[in-house]
Tab-separated table of C-alpha atoms in Angstrom:
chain	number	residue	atom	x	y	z
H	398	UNK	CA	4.162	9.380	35.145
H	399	UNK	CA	4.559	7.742	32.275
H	400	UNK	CA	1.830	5.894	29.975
H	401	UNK	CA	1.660	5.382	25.962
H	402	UNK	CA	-2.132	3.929	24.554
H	403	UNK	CA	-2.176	2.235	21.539
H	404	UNK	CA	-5.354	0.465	20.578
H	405	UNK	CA	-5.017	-3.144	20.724
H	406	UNK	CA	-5.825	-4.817	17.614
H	407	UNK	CA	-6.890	-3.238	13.819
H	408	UNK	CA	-8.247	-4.738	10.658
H	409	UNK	CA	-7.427	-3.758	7.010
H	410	UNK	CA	-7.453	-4.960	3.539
H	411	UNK	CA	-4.448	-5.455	0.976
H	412	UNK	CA	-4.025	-3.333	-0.477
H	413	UNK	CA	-5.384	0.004	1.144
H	414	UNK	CA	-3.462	2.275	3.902
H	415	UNK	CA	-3.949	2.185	7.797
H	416	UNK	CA	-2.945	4.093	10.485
H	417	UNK	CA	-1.763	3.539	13.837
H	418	UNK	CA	-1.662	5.673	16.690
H	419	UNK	CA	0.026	6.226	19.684
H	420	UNK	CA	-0.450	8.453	22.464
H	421	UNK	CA	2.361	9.387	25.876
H	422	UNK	CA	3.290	10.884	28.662
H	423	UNK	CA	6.525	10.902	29.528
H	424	UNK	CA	8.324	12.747	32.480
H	425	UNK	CA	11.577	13.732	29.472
H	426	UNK	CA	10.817	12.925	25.953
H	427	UNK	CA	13.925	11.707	23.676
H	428	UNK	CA	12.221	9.868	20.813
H	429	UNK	CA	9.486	7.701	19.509
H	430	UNK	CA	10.210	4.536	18.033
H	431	UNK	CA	8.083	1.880	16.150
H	432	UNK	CA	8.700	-1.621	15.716
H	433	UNK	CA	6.873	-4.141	13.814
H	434	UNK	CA	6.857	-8.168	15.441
H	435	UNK	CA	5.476	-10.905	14.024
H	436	UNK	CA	4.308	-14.040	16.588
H	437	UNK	CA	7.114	-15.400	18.469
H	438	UNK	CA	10.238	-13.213	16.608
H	439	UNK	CA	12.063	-10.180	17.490
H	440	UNK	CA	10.636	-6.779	16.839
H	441	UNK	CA	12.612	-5.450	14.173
H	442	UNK	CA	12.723	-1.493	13.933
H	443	UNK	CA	10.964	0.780	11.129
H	444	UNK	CA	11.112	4.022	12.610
H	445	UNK	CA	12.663	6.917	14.846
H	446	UNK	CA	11.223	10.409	14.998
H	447	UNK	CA	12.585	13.225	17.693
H	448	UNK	CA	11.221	16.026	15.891
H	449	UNK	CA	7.737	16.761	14.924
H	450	UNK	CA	6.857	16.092	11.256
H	451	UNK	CA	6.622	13.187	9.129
H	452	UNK	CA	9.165	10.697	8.221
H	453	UNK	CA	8.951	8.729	4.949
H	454	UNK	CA	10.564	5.256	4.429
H	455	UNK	CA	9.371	2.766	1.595
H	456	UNK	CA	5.630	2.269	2.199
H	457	UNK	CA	6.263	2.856	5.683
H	458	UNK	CA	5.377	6.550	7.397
H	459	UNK	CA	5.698	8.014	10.419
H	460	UNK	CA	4.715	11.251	12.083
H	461	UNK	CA	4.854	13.090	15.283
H	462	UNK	CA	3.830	15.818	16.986
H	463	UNK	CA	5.706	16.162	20.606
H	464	UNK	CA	3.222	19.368	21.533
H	465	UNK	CA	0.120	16.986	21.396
H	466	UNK	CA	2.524	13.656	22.770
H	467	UNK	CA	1.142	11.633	19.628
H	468	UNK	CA	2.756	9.683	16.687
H	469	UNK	CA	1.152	7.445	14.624
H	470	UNK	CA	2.582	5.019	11.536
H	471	UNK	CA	1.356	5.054	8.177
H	472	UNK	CA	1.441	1.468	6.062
H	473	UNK	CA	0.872	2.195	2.676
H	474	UNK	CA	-0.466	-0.864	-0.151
H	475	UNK	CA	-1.109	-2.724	2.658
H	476	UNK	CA	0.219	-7.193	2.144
H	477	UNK	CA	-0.586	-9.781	4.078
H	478	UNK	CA	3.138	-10.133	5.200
H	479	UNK	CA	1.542	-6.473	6.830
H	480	UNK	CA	-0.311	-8.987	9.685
H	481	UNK	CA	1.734	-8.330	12.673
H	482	UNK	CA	1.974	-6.287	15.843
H	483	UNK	CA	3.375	-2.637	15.703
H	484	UNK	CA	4.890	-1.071	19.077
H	485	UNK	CA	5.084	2.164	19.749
H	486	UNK	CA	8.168	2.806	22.034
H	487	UNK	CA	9.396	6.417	23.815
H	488	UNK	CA	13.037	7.183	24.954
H	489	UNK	CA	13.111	8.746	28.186
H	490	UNK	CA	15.440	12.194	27.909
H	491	UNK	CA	17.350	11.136	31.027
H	492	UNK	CA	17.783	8.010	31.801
H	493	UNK	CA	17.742	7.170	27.873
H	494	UNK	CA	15.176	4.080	28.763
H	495	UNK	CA	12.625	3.424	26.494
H	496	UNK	CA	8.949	2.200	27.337
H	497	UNK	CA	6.829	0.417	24.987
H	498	UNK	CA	3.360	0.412	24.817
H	499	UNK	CA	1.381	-2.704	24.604
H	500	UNK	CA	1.215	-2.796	20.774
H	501	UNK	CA	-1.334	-2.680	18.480
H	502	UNK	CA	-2.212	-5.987	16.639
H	503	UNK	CA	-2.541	-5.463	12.907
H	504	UNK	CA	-4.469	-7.780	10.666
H	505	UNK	CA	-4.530	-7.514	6.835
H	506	UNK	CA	-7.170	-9.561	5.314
H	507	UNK	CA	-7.767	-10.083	1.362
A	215	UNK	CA	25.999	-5.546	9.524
A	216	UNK	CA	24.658	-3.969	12.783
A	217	UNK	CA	23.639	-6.505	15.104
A	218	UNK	CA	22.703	-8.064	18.992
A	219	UNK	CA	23.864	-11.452	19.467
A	220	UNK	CA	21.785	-13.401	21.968
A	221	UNK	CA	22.511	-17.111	22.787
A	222	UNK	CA	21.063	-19.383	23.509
A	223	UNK	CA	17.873	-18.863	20.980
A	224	UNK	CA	15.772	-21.856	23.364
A	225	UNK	CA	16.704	-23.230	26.599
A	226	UNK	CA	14.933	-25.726	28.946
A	227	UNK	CA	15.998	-26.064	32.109
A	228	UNK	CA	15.223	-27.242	35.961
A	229	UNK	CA	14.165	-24.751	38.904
A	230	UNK	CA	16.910	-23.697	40.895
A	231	UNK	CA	19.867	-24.619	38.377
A	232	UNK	CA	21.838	-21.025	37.535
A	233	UNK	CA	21.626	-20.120	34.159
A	234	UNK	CA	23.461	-16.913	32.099
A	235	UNK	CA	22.026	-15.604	28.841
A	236	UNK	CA	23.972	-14.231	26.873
A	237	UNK	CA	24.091	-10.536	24.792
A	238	UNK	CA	26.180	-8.645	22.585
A	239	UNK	CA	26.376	-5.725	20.349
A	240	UNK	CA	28.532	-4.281	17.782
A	241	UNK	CA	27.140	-1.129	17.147
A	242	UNK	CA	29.220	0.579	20.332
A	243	UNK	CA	25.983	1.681	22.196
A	244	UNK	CA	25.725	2.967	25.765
A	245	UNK	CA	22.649	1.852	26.465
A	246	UNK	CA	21.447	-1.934	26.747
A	247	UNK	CA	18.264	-3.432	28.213
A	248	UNK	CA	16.690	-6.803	29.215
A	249	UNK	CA	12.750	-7.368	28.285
A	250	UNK	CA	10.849	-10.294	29.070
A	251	UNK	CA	7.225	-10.757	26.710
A	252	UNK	CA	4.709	-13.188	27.588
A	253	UNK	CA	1.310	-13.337	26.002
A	254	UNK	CA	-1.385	-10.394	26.767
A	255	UNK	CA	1.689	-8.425	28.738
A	256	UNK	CA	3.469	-7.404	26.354
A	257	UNK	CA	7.208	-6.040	26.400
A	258	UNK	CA	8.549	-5.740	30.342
A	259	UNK	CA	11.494	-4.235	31.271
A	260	UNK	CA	13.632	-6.613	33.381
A	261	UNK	CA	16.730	-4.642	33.903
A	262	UNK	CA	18.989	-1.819	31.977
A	263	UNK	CA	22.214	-0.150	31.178
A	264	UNK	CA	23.313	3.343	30.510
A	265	UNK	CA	26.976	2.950	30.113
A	266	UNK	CA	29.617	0.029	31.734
A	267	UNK	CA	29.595	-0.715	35.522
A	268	UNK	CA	26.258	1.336	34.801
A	269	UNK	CA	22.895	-0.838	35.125
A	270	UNK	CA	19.578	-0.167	36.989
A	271	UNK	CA	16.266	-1.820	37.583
A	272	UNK	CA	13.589	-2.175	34.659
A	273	UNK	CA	9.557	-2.728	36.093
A	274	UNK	CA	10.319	-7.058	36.639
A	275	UNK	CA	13.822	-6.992	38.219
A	276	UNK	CA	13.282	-9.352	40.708
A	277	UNK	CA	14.819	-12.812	40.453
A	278	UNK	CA	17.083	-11.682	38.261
A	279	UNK	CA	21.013	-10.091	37.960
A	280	UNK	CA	22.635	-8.437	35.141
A	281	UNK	CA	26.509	-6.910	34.724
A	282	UNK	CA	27.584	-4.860	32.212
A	283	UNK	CA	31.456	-5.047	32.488
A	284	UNK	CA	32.798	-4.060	28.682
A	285	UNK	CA	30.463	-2.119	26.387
A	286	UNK	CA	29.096	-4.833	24.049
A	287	UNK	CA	28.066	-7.625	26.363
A	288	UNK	CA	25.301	-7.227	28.991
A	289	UNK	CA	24.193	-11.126	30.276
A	290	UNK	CA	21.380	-11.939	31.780
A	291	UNK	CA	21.519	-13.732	34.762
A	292	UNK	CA	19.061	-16.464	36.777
A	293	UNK	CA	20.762	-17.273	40.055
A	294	UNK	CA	17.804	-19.766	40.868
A	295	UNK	CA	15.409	-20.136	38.003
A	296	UNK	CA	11.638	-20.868	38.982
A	297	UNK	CA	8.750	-21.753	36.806
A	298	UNK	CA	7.410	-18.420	36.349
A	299	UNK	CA	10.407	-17.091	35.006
A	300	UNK	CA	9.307	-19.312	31.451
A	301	UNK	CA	8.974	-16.528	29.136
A	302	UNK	CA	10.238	-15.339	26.163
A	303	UNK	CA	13.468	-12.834	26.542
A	304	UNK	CA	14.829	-10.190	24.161
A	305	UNK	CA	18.219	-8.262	24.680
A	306	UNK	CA	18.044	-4.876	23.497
A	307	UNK	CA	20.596	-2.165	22.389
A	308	UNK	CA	20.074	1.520	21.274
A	309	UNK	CA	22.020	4.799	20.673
A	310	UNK	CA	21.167	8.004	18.853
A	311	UNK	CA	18.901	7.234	16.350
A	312	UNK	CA	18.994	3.298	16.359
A	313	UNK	CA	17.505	0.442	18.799
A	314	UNK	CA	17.845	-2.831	17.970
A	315	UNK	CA	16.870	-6.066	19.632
A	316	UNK	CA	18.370	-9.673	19.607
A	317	UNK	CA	16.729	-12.319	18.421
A	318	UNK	CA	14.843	-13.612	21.310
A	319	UNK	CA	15.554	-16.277	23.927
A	320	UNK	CA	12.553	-18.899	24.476
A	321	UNK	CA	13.351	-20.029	28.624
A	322	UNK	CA	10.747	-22.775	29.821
A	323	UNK	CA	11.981	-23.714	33.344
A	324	UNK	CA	10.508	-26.743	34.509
């Protein structure tokens, strides 16, 4: 089957780092994306991983490990612009569909 | 600039009168999807697209049609809209190591 947990909502302060994690099961793995959305918009893409390691952008990270099915993304000097939700998404290998999980809510506080 | 067109961005309308949203990309991708997000469900697969004259079922399909008849454009379609069908609709497009999503149709159907 297929299933990816993400916990539903996390607090942080400016400033300092958090991490997010996300867990799958997929039938065909092809993937892992994350996507940050603020209330209301369009999630707008910060990540892809396929292979396992870490992937640096800005003072966004990512990692993943496909052995353990788990990813998680790494916000660095942490701003209030920070507050939104972050979705963890998986590409199926065949069908090349990807499934989100429910997203983890993300609020920076001063 | 790499993008997915959606139109219109807010549309209210009456149960049971037909109504096409539309979605394009210019990024050449094979695979296209519909989602549908309303509050506490997160992102829901309505229907998707692996190539053209190639679409399948998401997890919501029903009450709704899609083609996919050139590469870029992948419409939505309501043949009879009904009141539970208000939600808030994102087009979606992805190939290799990219996914994208359109900015986000806001349906209320009255």
């Amino acid at each position: 089957g297929q299933n990816i947990d993400q916990p539903t909502e996390m607090t942080a302060t400016e400033g300092a780092i958090v991490q997010i994690n996300c867990t799958y099961q997929t039938s065909g793995f092809n993937g892992l994306f994350w996507y940050q959305q603020h209330a209301g918009e369009a999630p707008t893409f910060l990540s892809y991983n396929v292979l396992d390691g870490l992937e640096e952008k800005g003072r966004f990270s990512s990692f993943l490990s496909r052995s353990k099915g788990y990813s998680y993304l790494l916000l660095k000097e942490l701003q209030m612009k920070d507050s939104a939700s972050y979705l963890c998404a998986v590409r199926e290998k065949s069908s090349y569909k990807l499934i989100f999980g429910s997203g983890t809510r993300l609020l920076v506080r001063p | 600039e790499a993008q997915v067109t959606q139109n219109p961005r807010y549309l209210i309308t009456v149960t049971g009168k037909k109504l096409t949203v539309t979605c394009s990309q210019n990024m050449n991708h094979e695979y296209m999807s519909w989602y549908r997000q309303d509050p506490g469900l997160g992102l829901r697969q309505i229907y998707y697209s692996m190539n053209v004259e190639v679409t399948d079922k998401g997890d919501v399909p029903e009450g709704y049609k899609v083609s996919r008849k050139e590469k870029r454009n992948f419409p939505l379609i309501l043949e009879s809209p009904s009141p539970n069908q208000t939600s808030l609709y994102f087009c979606a497009s992805s190939g290799g190591t990219e996914a994208f999503f359109g900015q986000g149709t806001r349906l209320t159907v009255v």
